[in-house]
Amino acid sequence: NSLKHALSLGGESRVAELRDIVSYFEKAFSWTDAIKQGCVAPCKGSDLEYDQAQADVDELERELEEYLKNIRKKLGGDSKIKWKHTQAFKNQIEIPIATLSKIDLPSDFELTSQTKTARAFHSRFLKAKVQEVQTAVDHRQALLEGSLQRMFARFDTHYDLLSRVVQSVSTLDCLF
């Protein structure tokens, strides 16, 4: 009878609760990626705050792509108009010199760099949007860095049940 009590988790509802806890932690992050990268990144649906931060970054990046698409349309549809990234300026609009000679450049475009074949520009909108993206990326990164602590905190809320499981497993281990 004392063995039965030592191995008991406290009823069928506790077994179902344990199953839910284990299932959550199996799906909360990619174990393979965590081992390879040495970092725990939450899977979609396991950390709602991180999911929202990721959605915010994705939306801002979509807005940037839409802006580039509209600029291409406004400047004659040249598919050679593209993003150029440097350390000094992220998301510059690079326009081939051959295209520049055929178009009227928007008045808010500011030259940021040039080569023999192309020139790169920023605009007020672009500068503001790039800053928004950077802020969102920084926020997402901060949440990523705190995701492991949030998982530990969630694990800790089930301390009583998990402690009981460890105790039961250790009892079984001693017996066999």
Short mmCIF file of C-alpha atoms in Angstrom, two decimals:
data_model
loop_
_atom_site.label_atom_id
_atom_site.label_comp_id
_atom_site.label_asym_id
_atom_site.label_seq_id
_atom_site.Cartn_x
_atom_site.Cartn_y
_atom_site.Cartn_z
CA ASN A 1 0.00 0.00 0.00
CA SER A 2 2.85 2.42 0.78
CA LEU A 3 4.46 1.50 -2.59
CA LYS A 4 1.20 2.28 -4.36
CA HIS A 5 1.08 5.63 -2.55
CA ALA A 6 4.75 6.39 -3.44
CA LEU A 7 4.09 5.75 -7.13
CA SER A 8 0.76 7.55 -7.27
CA LEU A 9 0.59 10.96 -8.90
CA GLY A 10 -2.70 11.76 -7.25
CA GLY A 11 -5.33 10.52 -9.65
CA GLU A 12 -6.16 10.31 -13.33
CA SER A 13 -6.51 14.10 -13.66
CA ARG A 14 -2.87 14.54 -12.56
CA VAL A 15 -1.72 12.06 -15.22
CA ALA A 16 -3.60 14.06 -17.87
CA GLU A 17 -2.06 17.26 -16.49
CA LEU A 18 1.41 15.68 -16.69
CA ARG A 19 0.71 14.63 -20.30
CA ASP A 20 -0.23 18.25 -21.16
CA ILE A 21 2.91 19.62 -19.50
CA VAL A 22 5.20 17.20 -21.33
CA SER A 23 3.39 17.87 -24.61
CA TYR A 24 3.81 21.64 -24.20
CA PHE A 25 7.56 21.39 -23.55
CA GLU A 26 8.05 18.96 -26.43
CA LYS A 27 6.46 21.50 -28.80
CA ALA A 28 7.53 24.81 -27.19
CA PHE A 29 10.77 25.00 -29.17
CA SER A 30 12.82 23.00 -31.64
CA TRP A 31 15.06 20.75 -29.62
CA THR A 32 17.24 20.09 -32.68
CA ASP A 33 17.73 23.82 -33.36
CA ALA A 34 18.41 24.49 -29.68
CA ILE A 35 21.21 21.91 -29.67
CA LYS A 36 22.69 23.08 -32.99
CA GLN A 37 22.45 26.83 -32.32
CA GLY A 38 22.84 26.82 -28.54
CA CYS A 39 19.75 29.00 -28.22
CA VAL A 40 16.11 28.28 -27.46
CA ALA A 41 13.76 29.99 -29.92
CA PRO A 42 10.08 29.50 -29.16
CA CYS A 43 7.94 27.76 -31.77
CA LYS A 44 4.89 29.59 -33.02
CA GLY A 45 2.11 29.43 -30.46
CA SER A 46 4.27 28.69 -27.41
CA ASP A 47 5.17 32.31 -26.55
CA LEU A 48 2.43 34.73 -27.60
CA GLU A 49 4.48 37.85 -26.82
CA TYR A 50 7.34 36.61 -29.04
CA ASP A 51 4.82 35.61 -31.75
CA GLN A 52 3.44 39.16 -31.76
CA ALA A 53 6.94 40.65 -31.99
CA GLN A 54 7.71 38.37 -34.95
CA ALA A 55 4.42 39.34 -36.62
CA ASP A 56 5.30 43.03 -36.12
CA VAL A 57 8.71 42.56 -37.80
CA ASP A 58 7.12 40.60 -40.66
CA GLU A 59 4.49 43.31 -41.20
CA LEU A 60 7.07 46.11 -41.26
CA GLU A 61 9.22 44.18 -43.73
CA ARG A 62 6.13 43.65 -45.93
CA GLU A 63 5.54 47.41 -45.81
CA LEU A 64 9.12 48.01 -46.97
CA GLU A 65 8.68 45.58 -49.86
CA GLU A 66 5.41 47.27 -50.80
CA TYR A 67 7.16 50.66 -50.72
CA LEU A 68 9.89 49.37 -53.07
CA LYS A 69 7.22 47.92 -55.37
CA ASN A 70 5.41 51.29 -55.46
CA ILE A 71 8.67 53.16 -56.14
CA ARG A 72 9.41 50.80 -59.03
CA LYS A 73 5.93 51.48 -60.44
CA LYS A 74 6.29 55.23 -59.95
CA LEU A 75 9.69 55.21 -61.67
CA GLY A 76 8.64 53.32 -64.77
CA GLY A 77 8.51 49.72 -63.59
CA ASP A 78 12.26 48.98 -63.84
CA SER A 79 12.88 45.66 -62.05
CA LYS A 80 16.55 46.64 -61.67
CA ILE A 81 15.52 49.11 -58.96
CA LYS A 82 16.35 47.17 -55.81
CA TRP A 83 17.47 47.31 -52.20
CA LYS A 84 21.07 48.06 -51.35
CA HIS A 85 22.34 47.46 -47.83
CA THR A 86 25.48 48.92 -46.32
CA GLN A 87 26.61 49.33 -42.73
CA ALA A 88 25.89 53.04 -42.87
CA PHE A 89 22.46 52.81 -44.50
CA LYS A 90 20.14 49.85 -44.50
CA ASN A 91 17.46 49.55 -47.17
CA GLN A 92 18.68 52.12 -49.64
CA ILE A 93 16.91 52.19 -52.98
CA GLU A 94 19.46 51.48 -55.69
CA ILE A 95 18.59 52.84 -59.13
CA PRO A 96 20.70 52.13 -62.22
CA ILE A 97 22.16 55.28 -63.80
CA ALA A 98 20.57 54.30 -67.13
CA THR A 99 17.15 54.40 -65.44
CA LEU A 100 17.87 57.71 -63.69
CA SER A 101 18.31 59.46 -67.01
CA LYS A 102 14.74 58.50 -68.03
CA ILE A 103 12.80 59.42 -64.87
CA ASP A 104 11.95 62.26 -62.53
CA LEU A 105 13.29 61.35 -59.11
CA PRO A 106 10.90 62.01 -56.17
CA SER A 107 11.82 65.27 -54.44
CA ASP A 108 12.31 63.64 -51.03
CA PHE A 109 14.99 61.23 -52.30
CA GLU A 110 18.41 61.87 -50.79
CA LEU A 111 21.56 60.47 -52.38
CA THR A 112 23.41 58.13 -49.98
CA SER A 113 25.98 56.44 -52.23
CA GLN A 114 26.89 55.84 -55.83
CA THR A 115 28.91 53.58 -58.09
CA LYS A 116 29.72 53.73 -61.80
CA THR A 117 26.49 51.92 -62.62
CA ALA A 118 23.98 52.97 -59.96
CA ARG A 119 23.03 55.45 -57.26
CA ALA A 120 21.44 54.69 -53.91
CA PHE A 121 18.85 56.82 -52.15
CA HIS A 122 16.94 57.20 -48.91
CA SER A 123 13.74 59.11 -48.32
CA ARG A 124 12.18 60.49 -45.12
CA PHE A 125 9.63 57.68 -45.18
CA LEU A 126 12.32 55.05 -45.71
CA LYS A 127 14.50 56.34 -42.89
CA ALA A 128 11.56 56.29 -40.49
CA LYS A 129 10.44 52.81 -41.62
CA VAL A 130 13.97 51.37 -41.33
CA GLN A 131 14.15 52.77 -37.79
CA GLU A 132 10.76 51.18 -37.00
CA VAL A 133 11.99 47.83 -38.31
CA GLN A 134 15.17 48.08 -36.24
CA THR A 135 13.19 48.88 -33.10
CA ALA A 136 10.87 45.91 -33.76
CA VAL A 137 13.85 43.59 -34.43
CA ASP A 138 15.52 44.74 -31.18
CA HIS A 139 12.27 44.12 -29.25
CA ARG A 140 11.95 40.64 -30.79
CA GLN A 141 15.58 39.89 -29.87
CA ALA A 142 15.01 40.99 -26.27
CA LEU A 143 11.98 38.70 -26.07
CA LEU A 144 13.99 35.85 -27.58
CA GLU A 145 16.69 36.30 -24.96
CA GLY A 146 14.05 36.17 -22.22
CA SER A 147 12.12 33.24 -23.68
CA LEU A 148 14.14 30.62 -21.82
CA GLN A 149 13.45 32.33 -18.48
CA ARG A 150 9.74 32.42 -19.31
CA MET A 151 9.84 28.69 -20.12
CA PHE A 152 11.60 27.97 -16.81
CA ALA A 153 8.98 30.04 -15.00
CA ARG A 154 6.22 28.06 -16.68
CA PHE A 155 8.00 24.81 -15.78
CA ASP A 156 8.27 26.00 -12.19
CA THR A 157 4.50 26.54 -11.92
CA HIS A 158 4.19 22.73 -12.11
CA TYR A 159 6.82 22.06 -9.45
CA ASP A 160 4.59 19.97 -7.14
CA LEU A 161 3.48 17.53 -9.82
CA LEU A 162 6.91 17.29 -11.46
CA SER A 163 8.58 16.74 -8.10
CA ARG A 164 6.11 13.92 -7.42
CA VAL A 165 6.96 12.35 -10.80
CA VAL A 166 10.70 12.50 -10.09
CA GLN A 167 10.10 10.96 -6.68
CA SER A 168 8.03 8.13 -8.21
CA VAL A 169 10.62 7.44 -10.94
CA SER A 170 13.44 7.35 -8.37
CA THR A 171 11.43 4.90 -6.24
CA LEU A 172 10.92 2.66 -9.27
CA ASP A 173 14.60 2.96 -10.15
CA CYS A 174 15.60 1.73 -6.66
CA LEU A 175 13.21 -1.21 -6.88
CA PHE A 176 14.34 -2.49 -10.28
#
